[in-house]
Structure formats: C-alpha cells, structure tokens
C-alpha cells in the first residue's frame, strides 16, 4: 500500500538523534527524551514529566514533530505501541515511517492523568536504517500526551520441509496425473485464438475461494476467484407489471398464433425499457511465479483429490525441484493460498513473484481496462495489489490480494511491482484475497493477518486435509482397476477413451473428480456451484450461471446419494433468499399469489427475472423442480425441522401459484398455458417446425411440467400428513392432482413431450426434460409402474440417441446415462459413458459442453467449459451401482459387464439408509452389503435378478424373486450376503 510521502519539513542545521537498534527478539523503546524535536512558527512540542515518566507534551501545533532514526536487524512487519492521554474527545497525528504515512486517531481518556495503551500502527521496516516521525493533524484538536513508543517485531512464519500429510486407507488413490504442463493448445474459440491456458489448469479451492494452477516451470500461474465476486451488468431494480398479458398469450395460443404469443412478454419488457441482465464471475487476480530454467526434464504435475493439493515436480540442470499448493479450508488460514517451492540442492531457487489482474493481455474479454489495477511492494516482502470493480452490487468496490513471500536463506529484493528471490533452498508464499472492500483497509488488515500466521506449510496443510477428507472420504467407489492403470496419466487414459477403450481407472478418476469439484467449489454457508464453478478464466465467460432447466439440478443430483448432504444447503439458502423477489415475479408476470422462481440466476442476484427469454419467462414447472430438491433432502435425512421450516413453506407458496395458474379444459383436465419444455421446439404433423423457420419457446402443456407439479402436490400432501398440518387443504390438493393430464405415448413408442393436439415431438434434441418422472423423479419405476409406460420412458432415451449424436451435448449424454440406469439398461448406459469420455473431457478432467474436436459424438461447438457433466458422471456411476426411493433400495440396477467386481463405501439411500459398505464380484452375482439407519423402518431391497441364496446377519433366509424386506432397527448394522 503506497502511501503519501513524509510530510514534516526538516529544519536545516538540526541534527537527527542517534541510532537505535532493534534486536530480533526484543522491542525497542523510542523514548521521548531521545527524540529529535522540531518546532516551526508558534508550535510547541516538548518533553514533559508526569510521575517521573517522560512524555511528549504540550503538543498543539501541526508544525511540530518528533523524530527518531534506528536500525532494524531484518526486514519485516513491526507493531508500534504507546501509552497516551488526552482530555479531548478526539485527537490524532500522522505516524510517518520511511516513505510511508499512517493516520492515527486517539479517543480522549478524560484526563491527562489517565493513560491507555494503544497500538498506533503496523508498519513495514526495511533491514538497516529506518526513520519514524510523529506529526499532529488538527482535528478537533487539544493537547495530546504520548509516552515512550514500543516497536515490536511480529513473529515470522517459518518454513519447514513438508512431511507426509494425513493418509487415507481408502482405495483407489484418486490422483490426477499429467506428464506435461497446463498449456492449452486447442482453439480457436468462436474464431478467436485462445491465448490463456487456464482450460488445462488443475482446480483447487476452499469452498469459497477457487484457484486454477497452470502454466509451466518458467511461468506458473495461480488464478484466484471468490464465489462472491461478480461483475454485475446494469439492470433495472423494479420489474414492470405485465400481468395483463397472461390472457393475451392464452388467446393467441388458442388462435394458433404461436409466433406472436412467443414474443409478447419479451417485447413488452423491451417497451418498458426494462434493463434485465445478470452478472458473471470476476477473477480476483493471479499469483505468478517466474523463473529461467533452461534444461527441464522429468516434468510431472498431479492433483491429489483426497487432499486438494497440487504437486509439480521437475529437474533442471541436474537439480530436482517441487512446487506444492493448496487453498486452506479451515481455521485462521481459511481461504489462504499457500505455495511452497523446494530445491534439493541448497540455494538453487531463483524466482520472481508477481501479483495482479488475471492475465489481462491474454484472457478472453475486454474488461481488464476498466479495473485500474495497482501494485505495491513493501519492505517486508509483501506484494499488495488492488483493483476496482465498477459493476459490483456492493457499496465498496475494491478487490485485490496480498502475497507474503518468505525465504530464510535466499536474498529477497523488493522491486516496484514484484519480489525477486535469489539463492533460496525453500520459498513459502501465502496469499489472501479481498473483494467488495475498501482497499486500503483490506490490505492493512490482510497484511497483519498473514503476518500473524505462525507455522509451516505443513502446519496449515494438515487441518485443511482433515477437513477436506471429512467430506471427500465420506463415500468412495472402487471398480478394482489395476495398479498400472491407476498410475496412467490423464493424457494416456483420455487417449484410450478416444478409441472407446474406457478403463475402469478412468471411470473411478472421473467419479472422484466430479465429487471433488462439488467439495472444493462450495461449502455450508456459501454459494452453490454454478456451471463454471470457481474456475473460469474468461472476462466474458460463457454460461457462468445457475440454470434450473437441467444444469443446476444435474450439478446437485449426486450429493445426497454420495453422503454430502451439507453441500445441498447453499442451494436452499439461495432460493430462500429469493422468495420475496419470487413473489414479485408471480404478481407482476402473472397477477397471482404465491411464487414464480426465476430459473436463471447469478450468485448475487435478487431473484427477479432478469433474462427475458420466453423459455425462462414461461418455465412454469420451475417452482416444482426447485421444490423437488427440498423434498429429496428430507427423504434422505428425515430431518423434520428442515421439512417444517424450509421445505413445506416453499411448497405451500408454489402450490398457491399453481392453484391460480392452472386452467381447467372442457375435458376436465388442466391445461398449462403458457408452458415450456426447455429449449426444444415442437414440430408439426409433417415433421417440420411448427412455425416455419421459427424456434418457439412459448408452449402448451409440456409433459414435464405435469410431472413436476403432480410430484410436488403429492409430496406436499405427504409432508403435511407427516407434520399433522394443512389437513383442510389436502382434499383440494388431491383434486389438483386428479385433474393433471396423464402421460401419453407417441407413434415412436416414446413419451409425448407435449400433451396437446398439433404439437409433435422433436427427438433430434439434447434436452430430455419430459423424462422427469423417471429421472430425477421416481414416480415412474420398474417395480410399480405400468410396464408399457415404463418402457415408453426408457424408449424415449433410445429415440433421442438414435436421432443422431450430433444433436447431443456432453451433459445430455449423461442425462441419458442416468435415465438408462433407472431403466435397468446397463450396457446402453455404459455406452453413453464411453461417448462422453471420448469426446468432452479436457486433460485436467474438467468437462466441456460438447465434443469440440469434431469426433462425431456430440454437437460441434467451441470448447466451452461446463461443469455439470463432471457431476452428472458422478450421479450416473452411482445410479448404475445403486438407487433408492422411500422404502426401497435397489442394488446393482444397471451393472455393466465391464465392472465385474467392485465396492462402494458410505453411500446414502432415501429413508436415511447408510450403505456402509457394498461389494460385488463374479459379474455382480455375489453381493454383500452392510446397511444401517437412525430411523427404524421396513426396507425392501431389490436386485436385478432372482435371488438364489440370502443371509442376513449370519442367518440364512428363504429368498423369493428379486427382492426381500428387512425390518431395520435404529442404529443396528445389518450385514447382507446375496447370491444371484
């Protein structure tokens, strides 16, 4: 933080006082009687005495000052303390040191006889000679008395060689391996050459602060992004009342004027000058470490998913080097990036360390020009960087970071905007960020916080790993991949996958990667993970949003099954915060009570509809889809407090909206108009677009919306009965359910996407939202549903894939995997995994929206990073191994031939059933499971084939068919052995 130059004017001919030396272990007293006192004009400053204790007294003039010079044995941060007294309510002075200045304010003590101990400032001193001057500022001034100054060295942060961190007995190791640097070579992106290599970076994070570790040996880059820091586009603060348009849309649709109905609301918004935009995540900046290695060999980088720690190793000129990094998840180091560099040969590290905006010369987007960055380096090896975000919703708009650079045996030199270290054996860097802050205050605070850290890299790594593993190790998937395959690099596994050779080690690694991203990308009390998480390096990122029409749900599907229920809480926090705006949406869009939840959001949005696309204005099932997650949280946890205080209130308001919105047709069923089946557009009877050359988003009677609304009212009734509430409303809610249209089967044997005459299905499309009742819902299932209808839902997935993979995206392949797993189609589900792995996985195992290599497995677009496929893979693998609904647990429902043996630990089923362990062998014909629950219940366990032998807790049972039941007692473990 570069402050103003020293203000006092030295008087010619006045000698400075003699030097004082601060020892490394003791504070020095800068005594009043040893100061050089200067008075100009009418000023008066002198040394007085009270109780034989000298003090600077009679201090009334801005033209007076006292100075000391002294020698500090080493550069670093020092605290300046003293005792002060004053009768004034408010006094103060400037503390000038070297070329810096700090304003110190002092509250009155009520009497000159009453002194208080006060810390004046934390200052950075250079090694050797320093100066310190006290100079009054006139601010409701009265005389201020100051006793001796105590200058105290703040304890240093030592460096020690890293030891082994917390180990885990879980197998496999879940380590990402790469034999080459992160230097993206694919491109261009929408005809724009990609110059920044962040798409190959390894992601790390604390749940709030994310980092992308990339570059090479000579330019290692750590991009930092805070979940709360967004660049918000200008938007209107109030929404115009367009509720009168609802009937007009319905009238136009009855007349077949679908194109006019499609744009009615959007054009009205534009006519009202409604400025509707959402923000996008904005990186805080980059830590960059530069060197000048000439002969690099044996390069390897890894990301340990169990520790959330990156490790880079290389050799240069016969010397071995390592660089490790993590972002702490816990304690007083929470959200601090730690980087440690080591050389096996003493004093072999020569680097420069830089801190500033994220790659402004190479990153996509033109915004860096608006952020006005500046960098300062103080005498203690701190790099202090700040910038301005003109489009944050916060009143305070500064963001930036402080980096502390430490080396005990290297020569550290402070340059204007970076630090050089020469001849070091080890170097430790600690970085902490800030945003929506006053930069001067934040830099001062963070500088002090970094200096107060006492320990080593290892000191902070161990508790971080323990906190991370508390989540990551809560569940595991082991497909018994070979040791050799698990040792393969990402590039080697991807090369095999591109030939449709999907190694089990790759399946395991991708499962672990998606789980890992959820953990490091979010945390309790924070924000949910959006489509690019904490790891997008563009200034104008593509689709860095929360979108409820598939992406946000898919990101969260795996959490409850995977024993990560606490990571669902940010989802609920987000939608709970937006209930007031959701009520306004309902009133001003449709003139109704209740809520209309905005389907597309940024992290800092208020919940008002901002993107005025018809498919978002009229996504009428969204309330129910959001409510499904609330209900599912209850079914997995059986948390009645959550049910009563969070789930039911939201469902009640959604029900109020639907009761006003649904209109009864002459046939006795409700019509949903307007409606939307996300991003698809119906065809006519000839197989052409309903309106020639027009994509229609404003629909009638989308099948998925009937399914979601039916499910929500059913769940609301069950919740009300569970809590013994709403008994007078249940009959009305049952009547709503009775009037919702039943599903219909089309000529191709699949489920109709729209339940209205004249709307024909368009299978050449990626979205499968009308599969909602089979996945993510479970209304349609193999055991309880009409077989013809169940088969029609499964056939719909086949029809989509058969229409052509060029119409699919990465996430839609995994949506199909999840559907096919629910349908019991193991080999077809596995095939979709192979297509995804072959087409849409980057070398750091992040996923893209589509196959940018033009391999023929999905649509061709640019390499758009999108995270939901990472999480969709996790859900798909789990759904293939087990699935559940209340009272039912299915084991190995879609086990492919390629997984003949395996084991899962710690998974969760609905009904709060803990699958402590489940293993299988001999192609799934030998199965064992340990089950436990806190809530006594009857559980039906379903297998894919008839059961030949069954043993429960050592007692043989008489099996019949594919299922058996257990009366689970609370907390008791049930060990089940099955032969099929």
mmCIF file of C-alpha atoms in Angstrom, residues 634-881:
data_model
loop_
_atom_site.group_PDB
_atom_site.id
_atom_site.type_symbol
_atom_site.label_atom_id
_atom_site.label_comp_id
_atom_site.label_asym_id
_atom_site.label_seq_id
_atom_site.Cartn_x
_atom_site.Cartn_y
_atom_site.Cartn_z
ATOM 1 C CA UNK A 634 -35.947 -34.574 3.622
ATOM 2 C CA UNK A 635 -36.323 -38.084 2.195
ATOM 3 C CA UNK A 636 -32.590 -38.681 2.557
ATOM 4 C CA UNK A 637 -32.191 -37.127 6.017
ATOM 5 C CA UNK A 638 -35.699 -37.420 7.565
ATOM 6 C CA UNK A 639 -34.990 -34.003 9.089
ATOM 7 C CA UNK A 640 -38.454 -32.860 10.216
ATOM 8 C CA UNK A 641 -37.206 -29.464 11.288
ATOM 9 C CA UNK A 642 -35.992 -28.786 7.752
ATOM 10 C CA UNK A 643 -39.248 -30.147 6.376
ATOM 11 C CA UNK A 644 -41.369 -27.881 8.556
ATOM 12 C CA UNK A 645 -39.301 -24.712 8.380
ATOM 13 C CA UNK A 646 -37.947 -24.716 4.846
ATOM 14 C CA UNK A 647 -39.443 -27.352 2.541
ATOM 15 C CA UNK A 648 -43.144 -27.060 3.321
ATOM 16 C CA UNK A 649 -43.295 -23.220 3.303
ATOM 17 C CA UNK A 650 -41.768 -23.124 -0.182
ATOM 18 C CA UNK A 651 -44.063 -25.883 -1.455
ATOM 19 C CA UNK A 652 -47.108 -24.120 0.003
ATOM 20 C CA UNK A 653 -46.322 -20.914 -1.870
ATOM 21 C CA UNK A 654 -45.653 -22.871 -5.057
ATOM 22 C CA UNK A 655 -48.995 -24.651 -4.618
ATOM 23 C CA UNK A 656 -50.794 -21.325 -4.194
ATOM 24 C CA UNK A 657 -49.316 -20.168 -7.502
ATOM 25 C CA UNK A 658 -50.325 -23.334 -9.360
ATOM 26 C CA UNK A 659 -53.847 -23.275 -7.966
ATOM 27 C CA UNK A 660 -54.246 -19.838 -9.527
ATOM 28 C CA UNK A 661 -52.417 -20.573 -12.746
ATOM 29 C CA UNK A 662 -53.809 -23.936 -13.916
ATOM 30 C CA UNK A 663 -56.961 -23.635 -16.057
ATOM 31 C CA UNK A 664 -59.494 -26.416 -16.485
ATOM 32 C CA UNK A 665 -60.230 -27.507 -20.045
ATOM 33 C CA UNK A 666 -63.577 -28.773 -21.300
ATOM 34 C CA UNK A 667 -62.268 -32.327 -20.996
ATOM 35 C CA UNK A 668 -61.908 -31.889 -17.227
ATOM 36 C CA UNK A 669 -58.112 -31.763 -17.203
ATOM 37 C CA UNK A 670 -55.917 -28.789 -16.501
ATOM 38 C CA UNK A 671 -54.082 -27.006 -19.288
ATOM 39 C CA UNK A 672 -50.690 -25.450 -18.608
ATOM 40 C CA UNK A 673 -50.597 -22.412 -20.840
ATOM 41 C CA UNK A 674 -48.193 -20.830 -21.408
ATOM 42 C CA UNK A 675 -45.732 -23.630 -20.812
ATOM 43 C CA UNK A 676 -42.205 -24.612 -21.794
ATOM 44 C CA UNK A 677 -40.276 -27.793 -22.457
ATOM 45 C CA UNK A 678 -36.762 -26.405 -22.077
ATOM 46 C CA UNK A 679 -35.034 -25.249 -25.245
ATOM 47 C CA UNK A 680 -36.875 -27.656 -27.563
ATOM 48 C CA UNK A 681 -39.480 -26.585 -30.097
ATOM 49 C CA UNK A 682 -42.432 -28.717 -31.289
ATOM 50 C CA UNK A 683 -42.876 -29.972 -34.838
ATOM 51 C CA UNK A 684 -45.999 -30.222 -36.961
ATOM 52 C CA UNK A 685 -47.525 -33.423 -38.345
ATOM 53 C CA UNK A 686 -45.174 -33.323 -41.356
ATOM 54 C CA UNK A 687 -42.089 -33.218 -39.140
ATOM 55 C CA UNK A 688 -41.276 -29.569 -39.791
ATOM 56 C CA UNK A 689 -41.106 -26.687 -37.352
ATOM 57 C CA UNK A 690 -44.497 -25.680 -36.013
ATOM 58 C CA UNK A 691 -43.875 -22.197 -37.399
ATOM 59 C CA UNK A 692 -41.588 -22.270 -40.464
ATOM 60 C CA UNK A 693 -38.042 -21.105 -39.666
ATOM 61 C CA UNK A 694 -39.025 -20.130 -36.145
ATOM 62 C CA UNK A 695 -38.000 -21.626 -32.812
ATOM 63 C CA UNK A 696 -40.972 -21.469 -30.457
ATOM 64 C CA UNK A 697 -40.324 -21.362 -26.694
ATOM 65 C CA UNK A 698 -43.825 -20.498 -25.521
ATOM 66 C CA UNK A 699 -45.600 -23.857 -25.450
ATOM 67 C CA UNK A 700 -48.768 -25.532 -24.217
ATOM 68 C CA UNK A 701 -48.944 -28.498 -21.825
ATOM 69 C CA UNK A 702 -45.301 -29.524 -21.518
ATOM 70 C CA UNK A 703 -45.283 -33.085 -20.163
ATOM 71 C CA UNK A 704 -42.507 -32.488 -17.644
ATOM 72 C CA UNK A 705 -44.461 -29.682 -16.006
ATOM 73 C CA UNK A 706 -47.410 -32.003 -15.349
ATOM 74 C CA UNK A 707 -44.941 -34.483 -13.844
ATOM 75 C CA UNK A 708 -43.210 -31.930 -11.619
ATOM 76 C CA UNK A 709 -46.441 -30.332 -10.423
ATOM 77 C CA UNK A 710 -48.003 -33.745 -9.739
ATOM 78 C CA UNK A 711 -44.932 -34.783 -7.778
ATOM 79 C CA UNK A 712 -44.871 -31.561 -5.757
ATOM 80 C CA UNK A 713 -48.522 -31.734 -4.697
ATOM 81 C CA UNK A 714 -48.065 -35.420 -3.817
ATOM 82 C CA UNK A 715 -45.035 -34.583 -1.685
ATOM 83 C CA UNK A 716 -46.784 -31.640 -0.074
ATOM 84 C CA UNK A 717 -49.653 -33.878 0.994
ATOM 85 C CA UNK A 718 -47.248 -36.441 2.456
ATOM 86 C CA UNK A 719 -45.282 -33.720 4.226
ATOM 87 C CA UNK A 720 -48.462 -32.238 5.679
ATOM 88 C CA UNK A 721 -49.558 -35.620 6.978
ATOM 89 C CA UNK A 722 -46.102 -36.220 8.455
ATOM 90 C CA UNK A 723 -46.256 -32.897 10.303
ATOM 91 C CA UNK A 724 -50.018 -33.054 11.012
ATOM 92 C CA UNK A 725 -50.668 -29.702 9.289
ATOM 93 C CA UNK A 726 -52.721 -28.391 6.361
ATOM 94 C CA UNK A 727 -55.418 -31.022 6.835
ATOM 95 C CA UNK A 728 -58.141 -28.699 5.500
ATOM 96 C CA UNK A 729 -56.215 -28.192 2.252
ATOM 97 C CA UNK A 730 -55.396 -31.787 1.385
ATOM 98 C CA UNK A 731 -58.699 -32.517 -0.361
ATOM 99 C CA UNK A 732 -58.177 -29.531 -2.674
ATOM 100 C CA UNK A 733 -54.620 -30.610 -3.424
ATOM 101 C CA UNK A 734 -55.784 -34.121 -4.262
ATOM 102 C CA UNK A 735 -58.296 -32.623 -6.682
ATOM 103 C CA UNK A 736 -55.486 -30.704 -8.390
ATOM 104 C CA UNK A 737 -53.571 -33.980 -8.819
ATOM 105 C CA UNK A 738 -56.644 -35.711 -10.257
ATOM 106 C CA UNK A 739 -57.015 -33.034 -12.945
ATOM 107 C CA UNK A 740 -53.414 -33.174 -14.142
ATOM 108 C CA UNK A 741 -53.178 -34.847 -17.535
ATOM 109 C CA UNK A 742 -51.868 -38.430 -17.734
ATOM 110 C CA UNK A 743 -48.797 -39.284 -19.792
ATOM 111 C CA UNK A 744 -49.207 -40.292 -23.430
ATOM 112 C CA UNK A 745 -47.167 -42.494 -25.764
ATOM 113 C CA UNK A 746 -46.251 -41.289 -29.250
ATOM 114 C CA UNK A 747 -46.084 -43.215 -32.526
ATOM 115 C CA UNK A 748 -42.402 -43.999 -31.996
ATOM 116 C CA UNK A 749 -43.105 -45.744 -28.706
ATOM 117 C CA UNK A 750 -41.746 -42.926 -26.545
ATOM 118 C CA UNK A 751 -43.451 -40.477 -24.199
ATOM 119 C CA UNK A 752 -45.027 -37.388 -25.759
ATOM 120 C CA UNK A 753 -43.211 -34.177 -24.895
ATOM 121 C CA UNK A 754 -46.346 -32.014 -25.148
ATOM 122 C CA UNK A 755 -49.833 -33.157 -24.197
ATOM 123 C CA UNK A 756 -51.751 -31.095 -26.750
ATOM 124 C CA UNK A 757 -53.043 -31.764 -30.255
ATOM 125 C CA UNK A 758 -50.915 -30.324 -33.024
ATOM 126 C CA UNK A 759 -47.613 -30.427 -31.117
ATOM 127 C CA UNK A 760 -45.412 -33.297 -32.348
ATOM 128 C CA UNK A 761 -42.192 -34.487 -30.783
ATOM 129 C CA UNK A 762 -38.779 -33.390 -31.961
ATOM 130 C CA UNK A 763 -36.356 -36.182 -30.956
ATOM 131 C CA UNK A 764 -33.347 -34.504 -32.598
ATOM 132 C CA UNK A 765 -32.634 -32.501 -29.491
ATOM 133 C CA UNK A 766 -30.406 -32.648 -26.420
ATOM 134 C CA UNK A 767 -32.954 -31.794 -23.710
ATOM 135 C CA UNK A 768 -34.924 -34.661 -22.146
ATOM 136 C CA UNK A 769 -36.897 -32.778 -19.534
ATOM 137 C CA UNK A 770 -40.062 -34.826 -20.157
ATOM 138 C CA UNK A 771 -38.124 -37.763 -18.638
ATOM 139 C CA UNK A 772 -38.576 -36.025 -15.278
ATOM 140 C CA UNK A 773 -40.852 -38.736 -13.768
ATOM 141 C CA UNK A 774 -38.177 -41.438 -14.195
ATOM 142 C CA UNK A 775 -35.102 -39.253 -13.565
ATOM 143 C CA UNK A 776 -34.701 -37.210 -11.400
ATOM 144 C CA UNK A 777 -38.136 -38.202 -10.127
ATOM 145 C CA UNK A 778 -39.113 -41.751 -9.288
ATOM 146 C CA UNK A 779 -42.865 -41.713 -9.966
ATOM 147 C CA UNK A 780 -42.159 -43.977 -12.953
ATOM 148 C CA UNK A 781 -40.125 -47.002 -11.916
ATOM 149 C CA UNK A 782 -39.630 -50.610 -12.945
ATOM 150 C CA UNK A 783 -41.324 -52.188 -9.933
ATOM 151 C CA UNK A 784 -44.519 -50.154 -9.549
ATOM 152 C CA UNK A 785 -45.371 -48.569 -12.912
ATOM 153 C CA UNK A 786 -47.369 -49.860 -15.851
ATOM 154 C CA UNK A 787 -44.708 -51.778 -17.844
ATOM 155 C CA UNK A 788 -45.872 -50.235 -21.119
ATOM 156 C CA UNK A 789 -45.499 -46.728 -19.741
ATOM 157 C CA UNK A 790 -42.188 -47.526 -18.038
ATOM 158 C CA UNK A 791 -40.806 -48.930 -21.301
ATOM 159 C CA UNK A 792 -42.005 -45.838 -23.166
ATOM 160 C CA UNK A 793 -39.920 -43.608 -20.896
ATOM 161 C CA UNK A 794 -36.850 -45.770 -21.475
ATOM 162 C CA UNK A 795 -37.561 -45.870 -25.210
ATOM 163 C CA UNK A 796 -37.587 -42.071 -25.296
ATOM 164 C CA UNK A 797 -33.916 -42.079 -24.370
ATOM 165 C CA UNK A 798 -33.214 -44.524 -27.203
ATOM 166 C CA UNK A 799 -35.170 -42.351 -29.632
ATOM 167 C CA UNK A 800 -33.126 -39.284 -28.666
ATOM 168 C CA UNK A 801 -29.814 -41.082 -29.173
ATOM 169 C CA UNK A 802 -30.964 -42.784 -32.384
ATOM 170 C CA UNK A 803 -31.915 -39.407 -33.858
ATOM 171 C CA UNK A 804 -28.185 -38.650 -34.057
ATOM 172 C CA UNK A 805 -25.369 -37.970 -31.640
ATOM 173 C CA UNK A 806 -24.761 -34.679 -33.440
ATOM 174 C CA UNK A 807 -27.824 -33.362 -31.610
ATOM 175 C CA UNK A 808 -26.489 -34.314 -28.203
ATOM 176 C CA UNK A 809 -24.246 -32.406 -25.790
ATOM 177 C CA UNK A 810 -21.938 -33.735 -23.092
ATOM 178 C CA UNK A 811 -24.420 -33.204 -20.303
ATOM 179 C CA UNK A 812 -27.280 -34.694 -22.352
ATOM 180 C CA UNK A 813 -25.262 -37.889 -22.837
ATOM 181 C CA UNK A 814 -25.047 -38.132 -19.050
ATOM 182 C CA UNK A 815 -28.715 -37.285 -18.641
ATOM 183 C CA UNK A 816 -29.330 -40.293 -20.865
ATOM 184 C CA UNK A 817 -26.950 -42.370 -18.725
ATOM 185 C CA UNK A 818 -28.933 -41.551 -15.600
ATOM 186 C CA UNK A 819 -32.241 -42.327 -17.344
ATOM 187 C CA UNK A 820 -30.957 -45.608 -18.760
ATOM 188 C CA UNK A 821 -29.598 -46.591 -15.346
ATOM 189 C CA UNK A 822 -33.066 -46.067 -13.870
ATOM 190 C CA UNK A 823 -34.355 -48.136 -16.782
ATOM 191 C CA UNK A 824 -32.015 -51.016 -15.961
ATOM 192 C CA UNK A 825 -30.207 -50.771 -19.300
ATOM 193 C CA UNK A 826 -26.651 -51.337 -18.141
ATOM 194 C CA UNK A 827 -24.808 -51.681 -21.449
ATOM 195 C CA UNK A 828 -26.543 -48.762 -23.129
ATOM 196 C CA UNK A 829 -25.851 -46.609 -20.084
ATOM 197 C CA UNK A 830 -22.207 -47.668 -20.205
ATOM 198 C CA UNK A 831 -22.067 -46.794 -23.907
ATOM 199 C CA UNK A 832 -23.068 -43.218 -23.153
ATOM 200 C CA UNK A 833 -20.266 -43.025 -20.582
ATOM 201 C CA UNK A 834 -17.833 -44.138 -23.279
ATOM 202 C CA UNK A 835 -19.092 -41.472 -25.688
ATOM 203 C CA UNK A 836 -18.711 -38.769 -23.067
ATOM 204 C CA UNK A 837 -15.199 -39.853 -22.073
ATOM 205 C CA UNK A 838 -14.189 -39.989 -25.734
ATOM 206 C CA UNK A 839 -15.420 -36.548 -26.625
ATOM 207 C CA UNK A 840 -15.804 -33.971 -23.887
ATOM 208 C CA UNK A 841 -13.099 -34.343 -21.232
ATOM 209 C CA UNK A 842 -10.175 -31.939 -21.001
ATOM 210 C CA UNK A 843 -6.728 -33.128 -19.942
ATOM 211 C CA UNK A 844 -7.346 -31.812 -16.417
ATOM 212 C CA UNK A 845 -10.600 -33.880 -16.395
ATOM 213 C CA UNK A 846 -12.879 -30.866 -16.477
ATOM 214 C CA UNK A 847 -15.706 -31.364 -18.942
ATOM 215 C CA UNK A 848 -16.894 -29.276 -21.852
ATOM 216 C CA UNK A 849 -20.374 -28.626 -23.178
ATOM 217 C CA UNK A 850 -19.687 -30.667 -26.303
ATOM 218 C CA UNK A 851 -17.171 -32.503 -28.488
ATOM 219 C CA UNK A 852 -15.089 -29.585 -29.780
ATOM 220 C CA UNK A 853 -12.662 -31.993 -31.522
ATOM 221 C CA UNK A 854 -15.339 -32.896 -34.089
ATOM 222 C CA UNK A 855 -15.083 -36.607 -33.306
ATOM 223 C CA UNK A 856 -18.755 -37.174 -34.063
ATOM 224 C CA UNK A 857 -20.015 -37.929 -30.552
ATOM 225 C CA UNK A 858 -21.947 -34.707 -29.865
ATOM 226 C CA UNK A 859 -22.764 -31.409 -31.498
ATOM 227 C CA UNK A 860 -19.772 -29.344 -32.606
ATOM 228 C CA UNK A 861 -19.211 -26.068 -30.825
ATOM 229 C CA UNK A 862 -16.280 -24.324 -29.229
ATOM 230 C CA UNK A 863 -14.583 -25.926 -26.175
ATOM 231 C CA UNK A 864 -16.972 -24.358 -23.708
ATOM 232 C CA UNK A 865 -16.067 -25.345 -20.166
ATOM 233 C CA UNK A 866 -19.169 -26.507 -18.287
ATOM 234 C CA UNK A 867 -19.039 -28.380 -15.028
ATOM 235 C CA UNK A 868 -22.371 -30.190 -14.841
ATOM 236 C CA UNK A 869 -21.080 -33.144 -16.867
ATOM 237 C CA UNK A 870 -18.429 -33.721 -14.201
ATOM 238 C CA UNK A 871 -21.187 -34.037 -11.615
ATOM 239 C CA UNK A 872 -23.521 -35.856 -13.994
ATOM 240 C CA UNK A 873 -20.848 -38.551 -14.319
ATOM 241 C CA UNK A 874 -20.819 -38.984 -10.527
ATOM 242 C CA UNK A 875 -24.582 -39.358 -10.429
ATOM 243 C CA UNK A 876 -24.585 -41.766 -13.376
ATOM 244 C CA UNK A 877 -21.988 -44.090 -11.851
ATOM 245 C CA UNK A 878 -23.832 -44.090 -8.526
ATOM 246 C CA UNK A 879 -27.203 -44.713 -10.209
ATOM 247 C CA UNK A 880 -25.747 -47.672 -12.093
ATOM 248 C CA UNK A 881 -24.499 -49.204 -8.814
#
